[in-house]
Every structure is written in C-alpha cells, then in structure tokens.
Coordinates of C-alpha atoms in Angstrom, one line a residue:
Chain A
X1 CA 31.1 32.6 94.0
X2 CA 31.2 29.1 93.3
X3 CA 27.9 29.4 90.7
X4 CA 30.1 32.8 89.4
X5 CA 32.7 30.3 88.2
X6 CA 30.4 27.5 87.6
X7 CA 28.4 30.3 84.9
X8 CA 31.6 31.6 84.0
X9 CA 33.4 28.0 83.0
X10 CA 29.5 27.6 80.9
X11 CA 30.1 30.5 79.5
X12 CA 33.5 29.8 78.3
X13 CA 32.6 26.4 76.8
X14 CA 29.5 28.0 75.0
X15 CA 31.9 30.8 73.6
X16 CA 34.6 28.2 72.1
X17 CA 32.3 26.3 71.0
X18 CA 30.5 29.3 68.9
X19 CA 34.0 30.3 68.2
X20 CA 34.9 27.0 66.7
X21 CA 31.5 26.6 64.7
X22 CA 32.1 29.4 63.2
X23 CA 35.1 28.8 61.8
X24 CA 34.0 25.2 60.3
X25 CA 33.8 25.2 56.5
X26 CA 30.4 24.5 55.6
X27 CA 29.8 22.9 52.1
X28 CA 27.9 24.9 49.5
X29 CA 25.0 23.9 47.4
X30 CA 26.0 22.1 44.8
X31 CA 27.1 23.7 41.3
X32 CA 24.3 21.5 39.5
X33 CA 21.6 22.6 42.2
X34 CA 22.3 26.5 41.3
X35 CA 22.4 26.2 38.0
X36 CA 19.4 24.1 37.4
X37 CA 17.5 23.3 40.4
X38 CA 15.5 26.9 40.0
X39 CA 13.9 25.6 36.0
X40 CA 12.7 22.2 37.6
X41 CA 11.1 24.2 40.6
X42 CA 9.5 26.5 37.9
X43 CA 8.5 23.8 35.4
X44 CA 7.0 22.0 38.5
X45 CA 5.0 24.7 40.3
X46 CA 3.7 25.4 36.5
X47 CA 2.6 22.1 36.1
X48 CA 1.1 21.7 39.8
X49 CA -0.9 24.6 38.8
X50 CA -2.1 23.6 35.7
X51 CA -3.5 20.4 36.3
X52 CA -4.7 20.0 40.0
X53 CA -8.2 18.5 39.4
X54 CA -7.2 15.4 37.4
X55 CA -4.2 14.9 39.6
X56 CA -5.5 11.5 41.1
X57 CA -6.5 10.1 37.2
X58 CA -3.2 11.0 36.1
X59 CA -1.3 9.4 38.3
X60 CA -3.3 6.5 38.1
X61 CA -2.6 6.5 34.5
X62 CA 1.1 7.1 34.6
X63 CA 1.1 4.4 37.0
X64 CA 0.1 1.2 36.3
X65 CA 1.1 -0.3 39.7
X66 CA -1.4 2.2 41.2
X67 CA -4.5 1.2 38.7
X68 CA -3.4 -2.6 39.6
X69 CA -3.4 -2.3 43.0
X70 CA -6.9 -0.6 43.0
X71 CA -7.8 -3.2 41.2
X72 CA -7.3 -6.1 43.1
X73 CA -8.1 -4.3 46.3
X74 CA -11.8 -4.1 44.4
X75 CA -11.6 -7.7 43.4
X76 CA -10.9 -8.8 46.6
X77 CA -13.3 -7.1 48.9
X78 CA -16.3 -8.5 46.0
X79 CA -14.4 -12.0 46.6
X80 CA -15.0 -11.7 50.2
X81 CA -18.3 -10.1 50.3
X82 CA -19.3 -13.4 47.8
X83 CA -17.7 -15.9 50.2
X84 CA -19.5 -14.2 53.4
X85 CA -22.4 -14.1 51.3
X86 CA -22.4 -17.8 49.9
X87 CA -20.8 -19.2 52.7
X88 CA -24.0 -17.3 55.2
X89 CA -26.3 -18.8 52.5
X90 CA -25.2 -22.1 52.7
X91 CA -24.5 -22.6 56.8
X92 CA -28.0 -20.7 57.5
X93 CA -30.2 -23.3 55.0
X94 CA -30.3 -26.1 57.4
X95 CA -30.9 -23.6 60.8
X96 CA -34.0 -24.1 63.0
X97 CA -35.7 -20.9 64.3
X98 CA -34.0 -21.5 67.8
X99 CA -30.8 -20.8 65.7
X100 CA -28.8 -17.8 65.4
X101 CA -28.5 -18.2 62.0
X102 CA -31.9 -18.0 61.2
X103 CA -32.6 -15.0 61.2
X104 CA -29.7 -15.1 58.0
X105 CA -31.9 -17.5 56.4
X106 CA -35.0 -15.9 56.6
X107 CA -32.9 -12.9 55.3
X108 CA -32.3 -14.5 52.3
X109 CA -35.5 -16.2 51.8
X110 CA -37.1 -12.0 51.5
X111 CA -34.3 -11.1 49.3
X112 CA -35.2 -14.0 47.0
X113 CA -38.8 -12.9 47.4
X114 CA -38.0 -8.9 46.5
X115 CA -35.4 -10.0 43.5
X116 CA -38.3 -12.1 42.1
X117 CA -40.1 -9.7 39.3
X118 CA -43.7 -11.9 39.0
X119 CA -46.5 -12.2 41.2
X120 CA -46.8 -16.1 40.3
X121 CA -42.9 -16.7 41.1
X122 CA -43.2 -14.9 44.6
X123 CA -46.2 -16.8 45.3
X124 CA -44.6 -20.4 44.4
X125 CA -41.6 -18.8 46.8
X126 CA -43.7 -18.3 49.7
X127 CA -45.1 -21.7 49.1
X128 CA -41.9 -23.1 49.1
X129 CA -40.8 -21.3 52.1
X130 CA -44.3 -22.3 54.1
X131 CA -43.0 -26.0 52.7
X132 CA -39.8 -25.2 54.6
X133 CA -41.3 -24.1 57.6
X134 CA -43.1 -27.5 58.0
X135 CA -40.1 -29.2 57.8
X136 CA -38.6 -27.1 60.6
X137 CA -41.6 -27.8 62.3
X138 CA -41.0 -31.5 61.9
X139 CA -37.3 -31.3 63.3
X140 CA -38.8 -29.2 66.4
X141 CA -41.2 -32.0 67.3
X142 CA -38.7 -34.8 66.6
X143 CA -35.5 -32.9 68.6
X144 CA -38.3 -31.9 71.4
X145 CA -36.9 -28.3 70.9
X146 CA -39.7 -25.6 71.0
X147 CA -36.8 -22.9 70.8
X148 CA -37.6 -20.7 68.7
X149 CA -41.4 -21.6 68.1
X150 CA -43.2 -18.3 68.4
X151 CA -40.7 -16.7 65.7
X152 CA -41.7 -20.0 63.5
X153 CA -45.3 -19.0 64.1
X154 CA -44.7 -15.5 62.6
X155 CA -43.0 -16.8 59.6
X156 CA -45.4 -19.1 58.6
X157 CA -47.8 -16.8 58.8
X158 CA -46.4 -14.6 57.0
X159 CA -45.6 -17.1 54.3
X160 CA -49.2 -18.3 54.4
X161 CA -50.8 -14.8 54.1
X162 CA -48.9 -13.7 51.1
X163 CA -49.1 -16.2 49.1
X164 CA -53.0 -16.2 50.1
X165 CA -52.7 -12.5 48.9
X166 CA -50.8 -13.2 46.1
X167 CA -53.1 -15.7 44.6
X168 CA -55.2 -12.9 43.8
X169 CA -52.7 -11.0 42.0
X170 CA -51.8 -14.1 39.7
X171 CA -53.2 -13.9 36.1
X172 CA -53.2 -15.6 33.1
X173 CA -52.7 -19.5 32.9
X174 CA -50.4 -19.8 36.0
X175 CA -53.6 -18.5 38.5
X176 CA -56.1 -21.8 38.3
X177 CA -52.9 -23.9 38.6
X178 CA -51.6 -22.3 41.8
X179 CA -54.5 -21.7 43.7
X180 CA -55.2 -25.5 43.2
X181 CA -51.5 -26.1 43.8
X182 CA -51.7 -23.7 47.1
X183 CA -55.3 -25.1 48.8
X184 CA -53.4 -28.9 48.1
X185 CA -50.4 -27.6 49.8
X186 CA -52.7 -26.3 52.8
X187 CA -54.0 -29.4 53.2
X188 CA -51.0 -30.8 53.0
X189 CA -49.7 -28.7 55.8
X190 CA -52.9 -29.0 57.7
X191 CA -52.5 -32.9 57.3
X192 CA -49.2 -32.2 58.6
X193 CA -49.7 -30.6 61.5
X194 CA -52.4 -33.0 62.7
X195 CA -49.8 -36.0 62.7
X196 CA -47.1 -34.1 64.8
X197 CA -49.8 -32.8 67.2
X198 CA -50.9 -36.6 68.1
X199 CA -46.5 -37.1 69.1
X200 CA -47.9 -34.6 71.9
X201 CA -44.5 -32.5 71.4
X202 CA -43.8 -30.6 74.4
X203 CA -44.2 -26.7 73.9
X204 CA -45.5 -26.6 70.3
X205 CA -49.2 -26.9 71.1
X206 CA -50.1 -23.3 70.9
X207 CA -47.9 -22.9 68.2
X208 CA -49.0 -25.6 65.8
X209 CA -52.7 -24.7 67.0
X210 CA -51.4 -21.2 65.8
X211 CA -50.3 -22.1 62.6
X212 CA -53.5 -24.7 62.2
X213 CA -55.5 -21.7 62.2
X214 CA -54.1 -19.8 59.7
X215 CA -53.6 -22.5 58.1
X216 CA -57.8 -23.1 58.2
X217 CA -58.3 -19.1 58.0
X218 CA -56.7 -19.2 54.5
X219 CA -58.5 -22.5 53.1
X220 CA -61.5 -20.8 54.1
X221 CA -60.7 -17.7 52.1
X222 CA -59.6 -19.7 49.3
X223 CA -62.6 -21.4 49.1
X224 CA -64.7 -18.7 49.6
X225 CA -63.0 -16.6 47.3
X226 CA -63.4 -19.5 44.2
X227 CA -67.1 -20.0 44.9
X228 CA -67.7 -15.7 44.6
X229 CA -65.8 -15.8 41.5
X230 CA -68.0 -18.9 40.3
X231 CA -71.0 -17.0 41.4
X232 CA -70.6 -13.6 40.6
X233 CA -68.5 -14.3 37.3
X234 CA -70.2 -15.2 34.1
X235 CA -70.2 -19.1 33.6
X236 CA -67.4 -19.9 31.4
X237 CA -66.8 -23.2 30.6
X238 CA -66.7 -25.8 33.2
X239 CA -69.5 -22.9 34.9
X240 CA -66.4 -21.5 36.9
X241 CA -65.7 -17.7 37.0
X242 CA -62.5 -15.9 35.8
X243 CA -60.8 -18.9 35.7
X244 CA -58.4 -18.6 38.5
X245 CA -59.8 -21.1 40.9
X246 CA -59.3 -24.6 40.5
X247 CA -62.6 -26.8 38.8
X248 CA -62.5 -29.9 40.6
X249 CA -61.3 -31.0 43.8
X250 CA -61.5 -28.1 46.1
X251 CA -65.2 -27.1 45.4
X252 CA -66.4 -31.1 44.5
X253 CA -67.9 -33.0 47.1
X254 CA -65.1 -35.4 47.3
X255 CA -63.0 -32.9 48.1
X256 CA -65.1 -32.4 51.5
X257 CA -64.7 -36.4 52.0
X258 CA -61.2 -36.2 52.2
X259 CA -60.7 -33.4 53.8
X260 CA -62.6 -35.3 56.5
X261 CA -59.7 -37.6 56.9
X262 CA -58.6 -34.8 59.1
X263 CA -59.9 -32.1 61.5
X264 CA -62.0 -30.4 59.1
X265 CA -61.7 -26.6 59.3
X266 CA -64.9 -24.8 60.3
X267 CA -63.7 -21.3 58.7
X268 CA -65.6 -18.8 60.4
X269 CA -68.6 -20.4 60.8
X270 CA -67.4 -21.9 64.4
X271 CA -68.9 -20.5 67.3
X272 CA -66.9 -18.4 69.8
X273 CA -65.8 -21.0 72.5
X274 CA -66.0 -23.7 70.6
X275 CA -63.7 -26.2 71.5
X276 CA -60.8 -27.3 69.3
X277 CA -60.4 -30.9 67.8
X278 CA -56.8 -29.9 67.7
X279 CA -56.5 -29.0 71.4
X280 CA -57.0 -33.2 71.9
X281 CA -61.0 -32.8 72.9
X282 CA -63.0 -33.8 69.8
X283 CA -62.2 -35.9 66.8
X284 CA -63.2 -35.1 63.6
X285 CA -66.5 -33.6 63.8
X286 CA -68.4 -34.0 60.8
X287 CA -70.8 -31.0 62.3
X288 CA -68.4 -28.8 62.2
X289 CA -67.7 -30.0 58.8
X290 CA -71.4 -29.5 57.8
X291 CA -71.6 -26.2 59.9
X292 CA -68.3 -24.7 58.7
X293 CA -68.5 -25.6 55.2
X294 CA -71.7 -26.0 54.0
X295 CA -71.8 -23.5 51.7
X296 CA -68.7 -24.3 49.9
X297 CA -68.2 -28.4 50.4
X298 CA -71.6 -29.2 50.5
X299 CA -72.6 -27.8 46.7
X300 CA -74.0 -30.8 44.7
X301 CA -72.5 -29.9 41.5
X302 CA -69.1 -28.4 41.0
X303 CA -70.1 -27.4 36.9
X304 CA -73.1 -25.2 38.6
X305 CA -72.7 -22.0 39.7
X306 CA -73.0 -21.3 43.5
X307 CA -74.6 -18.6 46.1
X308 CA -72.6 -19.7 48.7
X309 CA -71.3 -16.7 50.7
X310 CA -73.3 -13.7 50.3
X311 CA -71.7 -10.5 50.8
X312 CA -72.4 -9.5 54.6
X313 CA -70.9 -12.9 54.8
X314 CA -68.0 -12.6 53.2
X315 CA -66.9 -9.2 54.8
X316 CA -67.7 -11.1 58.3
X317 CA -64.9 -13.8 56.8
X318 CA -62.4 -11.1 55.4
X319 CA -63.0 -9.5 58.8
X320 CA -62.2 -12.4 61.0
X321 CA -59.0 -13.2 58.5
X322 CA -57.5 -9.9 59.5
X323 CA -58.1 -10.5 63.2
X324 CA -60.5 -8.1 64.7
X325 CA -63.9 -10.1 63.3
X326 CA -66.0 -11.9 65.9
X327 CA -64.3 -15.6 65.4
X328 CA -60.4 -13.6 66.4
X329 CA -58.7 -15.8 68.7
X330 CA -61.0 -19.2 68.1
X331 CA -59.8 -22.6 66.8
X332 CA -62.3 -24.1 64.4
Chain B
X1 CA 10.9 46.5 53.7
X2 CA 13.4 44.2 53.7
X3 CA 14.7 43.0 50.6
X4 CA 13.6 39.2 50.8
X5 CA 10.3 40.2 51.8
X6 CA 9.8 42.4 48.5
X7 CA 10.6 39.9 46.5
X8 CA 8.6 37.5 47.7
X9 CA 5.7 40.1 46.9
X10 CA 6.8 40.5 43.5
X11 CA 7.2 36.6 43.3
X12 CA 3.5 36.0 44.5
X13 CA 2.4 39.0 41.6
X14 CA 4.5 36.7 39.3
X15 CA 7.6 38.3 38.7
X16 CA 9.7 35.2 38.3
X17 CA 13.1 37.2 38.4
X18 CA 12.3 37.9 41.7
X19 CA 11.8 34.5 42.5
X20 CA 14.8 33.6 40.9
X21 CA 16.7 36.2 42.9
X22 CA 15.1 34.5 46.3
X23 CA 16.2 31.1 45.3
X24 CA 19.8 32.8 44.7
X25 CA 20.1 34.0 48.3
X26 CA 18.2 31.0 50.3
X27 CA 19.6 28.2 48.3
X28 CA 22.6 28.0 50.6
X29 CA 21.2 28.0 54.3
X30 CA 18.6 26.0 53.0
X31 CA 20.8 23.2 51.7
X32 CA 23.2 23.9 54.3
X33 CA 20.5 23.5 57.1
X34 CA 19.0 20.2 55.7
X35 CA 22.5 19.2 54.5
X36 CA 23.8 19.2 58.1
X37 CA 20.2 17.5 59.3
X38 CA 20.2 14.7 57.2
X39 CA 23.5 14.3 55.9
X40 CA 23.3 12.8 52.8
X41 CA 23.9 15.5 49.8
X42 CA 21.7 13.6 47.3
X43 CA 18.4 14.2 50.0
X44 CA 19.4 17.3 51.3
X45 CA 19.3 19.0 47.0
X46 CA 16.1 17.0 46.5
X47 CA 14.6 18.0 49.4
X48 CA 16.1 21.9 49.1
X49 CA 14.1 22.1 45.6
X50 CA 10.6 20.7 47.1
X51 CA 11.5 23.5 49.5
X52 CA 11.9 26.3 46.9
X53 CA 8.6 24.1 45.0
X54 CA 6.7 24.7 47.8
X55 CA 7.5 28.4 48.5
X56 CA 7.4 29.5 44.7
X57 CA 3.6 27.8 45.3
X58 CA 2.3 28.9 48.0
X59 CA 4.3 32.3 47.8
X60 CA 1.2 34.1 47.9
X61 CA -0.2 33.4 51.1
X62 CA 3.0 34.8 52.2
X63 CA 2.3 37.8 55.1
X64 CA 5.5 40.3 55.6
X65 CA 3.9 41.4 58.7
X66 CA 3.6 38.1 60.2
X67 CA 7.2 37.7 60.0
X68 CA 10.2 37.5 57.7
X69 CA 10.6 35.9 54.8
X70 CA 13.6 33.6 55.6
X71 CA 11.8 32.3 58.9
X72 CA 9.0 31.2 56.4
X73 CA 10.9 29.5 54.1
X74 CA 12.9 27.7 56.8
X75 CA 9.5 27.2 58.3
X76 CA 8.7 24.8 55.3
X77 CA 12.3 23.7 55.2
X78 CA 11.7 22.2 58.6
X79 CA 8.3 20.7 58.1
X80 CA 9.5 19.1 55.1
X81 CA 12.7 17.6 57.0
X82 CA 10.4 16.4 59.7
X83 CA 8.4 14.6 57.3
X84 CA 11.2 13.3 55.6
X85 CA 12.6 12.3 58.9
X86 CA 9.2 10.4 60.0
X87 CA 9.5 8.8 56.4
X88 CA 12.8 7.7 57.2
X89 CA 11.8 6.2 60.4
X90 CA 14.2 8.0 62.4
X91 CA 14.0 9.8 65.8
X92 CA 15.8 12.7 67.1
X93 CA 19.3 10.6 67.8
X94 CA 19.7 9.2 63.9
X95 CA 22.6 8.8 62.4
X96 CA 23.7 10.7 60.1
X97 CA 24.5 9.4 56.4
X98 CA 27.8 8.0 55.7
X99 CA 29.2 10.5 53.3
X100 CA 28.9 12.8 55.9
X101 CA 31.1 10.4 57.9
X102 CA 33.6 9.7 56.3
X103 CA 34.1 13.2 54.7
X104 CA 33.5 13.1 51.4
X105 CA 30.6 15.7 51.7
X106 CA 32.6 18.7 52.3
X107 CA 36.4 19.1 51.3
X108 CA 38.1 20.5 54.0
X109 CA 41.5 21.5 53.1
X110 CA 44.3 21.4 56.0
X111 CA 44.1 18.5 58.5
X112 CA 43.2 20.9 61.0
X113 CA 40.1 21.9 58.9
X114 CA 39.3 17.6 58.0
X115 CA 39.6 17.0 62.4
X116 CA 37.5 20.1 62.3
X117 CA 34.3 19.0 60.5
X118 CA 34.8 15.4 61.9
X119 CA 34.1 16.6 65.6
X120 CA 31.7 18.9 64.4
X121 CA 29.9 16.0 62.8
X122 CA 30.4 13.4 65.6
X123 CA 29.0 16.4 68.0
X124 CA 26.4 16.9 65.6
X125 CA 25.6 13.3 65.6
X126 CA 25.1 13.5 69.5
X127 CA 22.6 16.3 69.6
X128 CA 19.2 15.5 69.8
X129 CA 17.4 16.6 66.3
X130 CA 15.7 19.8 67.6
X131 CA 19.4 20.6 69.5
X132 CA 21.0 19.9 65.6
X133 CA 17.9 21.9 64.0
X134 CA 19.1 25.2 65.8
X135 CA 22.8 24.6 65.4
X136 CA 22.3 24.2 62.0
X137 CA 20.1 27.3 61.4
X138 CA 21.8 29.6 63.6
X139 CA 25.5 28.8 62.1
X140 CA 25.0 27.4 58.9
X141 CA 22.2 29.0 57.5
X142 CA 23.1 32.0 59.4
X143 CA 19.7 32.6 60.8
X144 CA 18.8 35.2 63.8
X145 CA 17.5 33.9 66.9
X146 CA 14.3 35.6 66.2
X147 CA 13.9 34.2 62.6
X148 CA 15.0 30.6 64.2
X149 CA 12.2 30.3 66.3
X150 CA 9.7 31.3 63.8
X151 CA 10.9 28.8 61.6
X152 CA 10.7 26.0 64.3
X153 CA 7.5 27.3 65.9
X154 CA 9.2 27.4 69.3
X155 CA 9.5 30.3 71.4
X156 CA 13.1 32.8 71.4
X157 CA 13.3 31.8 74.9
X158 CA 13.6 28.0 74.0
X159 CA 15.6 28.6 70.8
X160 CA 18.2 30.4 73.6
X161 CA 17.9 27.3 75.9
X162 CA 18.3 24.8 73.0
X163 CA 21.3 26.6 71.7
X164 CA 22.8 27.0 74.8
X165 CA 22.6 23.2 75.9
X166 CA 23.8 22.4 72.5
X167 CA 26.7 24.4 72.7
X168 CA 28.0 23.0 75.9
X169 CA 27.6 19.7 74.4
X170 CA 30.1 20.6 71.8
X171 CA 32.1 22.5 73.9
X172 CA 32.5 19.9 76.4
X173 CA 33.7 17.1 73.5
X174 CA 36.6 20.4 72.3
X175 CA 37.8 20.4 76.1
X176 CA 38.3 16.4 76.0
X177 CA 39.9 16.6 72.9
X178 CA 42.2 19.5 73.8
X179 CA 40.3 22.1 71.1
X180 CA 40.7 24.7 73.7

C-alpha cells in the first residue's frame, strides 16, 4: 500500500510535470534561419562535393596562419635534428672507445667516409681516422684505461685494411703520393706503438700486439705490392712500374736501416711460433729483418727492377693477410 | 512510407525541393532541441545548419528500413552537439548560456508564461545532459520515444528511465514552488 502511494505520488509528479512542459512556449527558429539557412546548406554541400581532394591545399592557401605554422613546425624539427646532430658531433670527437659516445663518433667517421665521392679522399679519411685511433691509444696507455680496447682493435683494423685496399683503387697523380704517405704513416704508427708498449700499460698488450700486426701485415703488402708492380710493369722512368708506389724510401736500402730503429716487421716470412720482439722477449732482430724482408729491403738498387716475390709467394702473403694462411695468428 | 522518409529518397536522387521541404519540417525540433541543449541562439542556428549540411550530404546512405527519418537526423543533431559540447569543454552539468538566463531567448508573454520558462530553464540547468537531451527531444522537438532512442543510440527502455527521473526532477522543483 505504502509503495501504491509512494508510485502513485511519482506518478503524479511525472504527470504535472509533462503537463507543465507542455504548455511551455518553446522559441521557434529564427525568421533569418528559415529564410536563408536552406541556400547556405545547399551552396555548402555543393561545394563540399566539388572539391574534396584539394581540400587540405586549399585551406592551406586560404589560410596563411595554417601554411605558417607548417612552416615553422618544419623549421624547427631541421633546427633540432642540426643541434642533436652538431651538438653529437662535437661531444663524441674527444670520446675514448670505453665511452658511450663512441660508438657516435665512429658513426660519424663512416658517414664522412660514405659522403666522400673519391677513392683518394676516403683513403686519406681512413688515414686520418687510423691517426685518431693512435691518439686514443695514447690516452688509454697514459689514463691506464684498457676499456674499450678490443673495440679499438677492430677499428683500427678496419681503418688499416681499407685504406690498404684503397691504395689500390687510387689513380692518377694522387696514388704514388699516398701510398708513400700511407707506408710513412705505418711506420709511424708502428714507431708508435713500440714506445707505448715499453710504459708496460696494463691490459693493452694483446691489443697493441693486435694492432702491431696488422699494422706489419699491411707494410708487408705494401711493399710487396710496389716491388710486383716494379717487376711485372714495364720500366718507366725511375725503373718503377705504374707509377703508384713510391721510388725512394720504402724500397731503398735506407729505408730498411731505419726501419731497424724499431722492431722490424718479418711479414710472412716468420716462422710459426716464432716469438714476438713486441711480447718483451727479443730486441730488434736484424734476422728477422734479413729473413722477413729480404726480398723487398734488401734490393741493392731501387732504379732496378726487382723479382722479389714470385707469385706462389705472393698468394701465400695475400693468404696470410686475410687470415686463414699458415702465418694466421703469429707476431712477426 | 512515411512522408519524411520519401523525401529523403527523392533528396538523395537529387530532388532539392524535397530537400527543401525536409528542412521546412525539421528546422524547428532541430533548433529547438539544440536551442534548449546549449542555450545560446547564435550556436544553436549555426549548429542546426551543419545539421541540415550534413544530412543534405550524406542523405544517401540514408536506409528507411533501418529506421525513420527524424531519428536520423536527430541522430547527427546529437553527435554534432556532443562534439560541440566536448569543444566547449563542458560535461553533462554545464551551464547554460546567459540569454537563456535571463530570458531574452524566448518572449514569453504573461508573467505566468516568463516564471514558466525560468523554472523550466533552472530545471533544465539541473538535469544531467543526457536527462536534458531526452527532455528536449521528447517535448520540444516532439519526438516519439521510439525515434528518441534511435537518435541517442540508447535503448527505449533507458529513454523511459531517463525521462522518467527527469520528470520527477522537475516535478519535484513545481511542488516547492507551489506549481501544483
């Protein structure tokens, strides 16, 4: 009974209240809406039809705040990919491979390599680059950080190889001045290495006697590859061959004297097992001098053309340069 | 066939006298629903012709036997106040404009008929939105239940509920002030 009423009193207040709604005076459209509102939606639904697919460039067109907004929102993400970009450049130059940046800078140093058009610009990069890699080697051996040191390996010889490969791929009056400029630079580096190896730095043995290596591998190959060219080649003027191996130094005598200021690579011709003047038990061994490099530092006359590596020979070097010949693994 | 629903036909074939006819007869519930929704008379005409823009456009992918023709266009009449409303930033309790306030919307005549439409729009102003959305359909756009829930997507079970909580809202403000 008490829900009867309880429904009923509902009841009544929903009825009054319909009752009363109905009776409230509801406004009309306006007059101007009647009378005009039905051409605008015709003129509109004409002109939505006519020209959907060029919607977007018209109203980018009809309004300039649009096209100047798009605009600077285009100028401003180049800005701040150009200020990540510079600003990654610039902190990653200085980073040591034990860095998290350096992975950025050897980024960069690639991109420089692939945006550079000629085989002689790419080679004086990688020389460069091998030049920087020394210096990192330096700081490693002075900070007594060896973070990092097997990813330095890698680099360098990488930079080392191509450039090595590249020197082949130079022509014209740029090749006899880089491959001098390149077998200086190796001795150089090899020079290098020899001085921070006596500080006995602590974990960068293997990798120094890594890099000494390739560093040997590719003077050997150098050298091997002038003295084919002066063989093979027809004598040209100072009795060298195509002209892209340097005529004095590197294949002179003297060139074999000072390169016995140092541990004098053996190339190849070391024996498996022999031990390394780099791993601290010989000094410079003029044997292995004679041995290694007889055939190229030992030719008495630089203006006559040499036999020095006959071809079994020099596919036994090649062999050993790409890893799996007989002298794989061995420090000269 | 009803009417409306033939002349939507002819409208979508492109008989623009038929359209013209459809705006004729829906031009008042629609303003009067969004009028009494938003209440401001300059959105509620703006927003009652991209109403009409958007039914005269996509007027052929109107189906009679999926329902009537008013339901649609109320259908789009409330999307587009929803949007409107999200675009405003307002939730269901907003409120309302102030010509709609202080009266100069509507011109009631007596002083019985001005304290009429100002409890009816200080009720209105109470109502939750979807509470105001069936009020206004059912009594001033004069809308069946059936057509009201197709045009809100709601069941006619919940238009019922809605209508009925509404209208014990407002009756409850008439008893206090002595309407009954």
């Amino acid at each position: 009974m008490m829900a009867g009423r309880r429904s009923n009193g509902k009841d009544d207040l929903e009825t009054a209240a319909a009752a009363f709604l109905a009776e409230v005076e509801i406004p009309p459209a306006p007059q101007r809406l009647r009378e005009y509102g039905l051409q605008r939606v015709l003129v509109r639904a004409r002109a939505k039809e006519g020209g959907k697919a060029p919607a977007t460039a018209r109203r980018a067109y009809r309004n300039p705040a649009l096209l100047r907004h798009t605009l600077v929102v285009v100028v401003a993400v180049l800005l701040v990919m150009t200020l990540s970009t510079t600003g990654a450049y610039a902190f990653s130059l200085d980073a040591q491979p034990d860095s998290p940046l350096y992975g950025t800078k050897i980024f960069f140093e690639r991109a420089r390599v692939i945006l550079n058009l000629s085989s002689a610009g790419d080679m004086r990069l990688e020389m460069d680059f091998s030049e920087r890699r020394m210096e990192e080697l330096r700081r490693m051996a002075a900070s007594g950080k060896a973070g990092g040191a097997e990813r330095w390996l890698r680099e360098y010889g990488r930079n080392i190889e191509v450039a090595g490969s590249l020197a082949g791929a130079v022509s014209g009056e740029d090749a006899e001045r880089l491959s001098l400029q390149f077998q200086e630079m190796l001795e150089r580096q090899a020079l290098m290495m020899q001085e921070i190896r006596r500080g006995q730095p602590s974990g960068l043995e293997e990798p120094i006697e890594g890099a000494f290596r390739i560093c040997d591998q590719e003077r050997a190959r150098m050298r091997q590859r002038c003295g084919q060219q002066g063989a093979g080649a027809p004598a040209q003027e100072g009795g060298q061959g195509d002209g892209d191996c340097p005529r004095t130094e590197d294949s002179s005598p003297q060139e074999g004297a000072s390169s016995a200021t140092f541990i004098e690579p053996s190339g190849s011709g070391s024996a498996p097992g022999e031990s390394s003047p780099l791993c601290g038990e010989g000094t410079l061994s003029g044997d292995a001098l004679e041995a290694g490099d007889e055939p190229v530092e030992a030719a008495p006359d630089a203006s006559q053309p040499r036999i020095d590596a006959p071809e079994s020979e020099q596919a036994s070097r090649d062999m050993e340069y790409r890893g799996d010949g007989p002298g794989k693994g061995h420090m000269p | 066939m009803a009417p409306l629903e033939e002349l939507a036909l002819r409208s979508a074939a492109g008989d623009e006298s038929a359209f013209a006819e459809l705006y004729g007869t829906l031009l008042d519930p629609v303003f009067r629903y969004l009028y009494w929704n938003i209440g401001s008379r300059e959105d509620a005409e703006d927003l009652a012709e991209e109403v009409f823009l958007k039914c005269l456009v996509n007027i052929s992918r109107y189906d009679p036997r999926r329902g009537p023709f008013k339901a649609w266009a109320f259908r789009i009449a409330h999307n587009l106040l929803v949007d409107h409303q999200r675009r405003q930033g307002r939730r269901g309790r907003e409120e309302l404009r102030e010509d709609l306030q202080d009266g100069t919307a509507s011109a009631p005549d007596s002083l019985e008929e001005q304290e009429r439409a100002r409890i009816v729009r200080e009720t209105l102003e109470e109502l939750p939105s979807n509470q105001r959305q069936v009020i206004a359909m059912k009594y001033f756009a004069e809308m069946s239940n059936a057509e009201v829930a197709r045009a809100i997507g709601r069941s006619e079970g919940a238009v019922n509920a809605l209508q009925h909580r509404a209208l014990r809202r407002l009756g409850r403000i008439l008893e206090e002030r002595g309407w009954r």
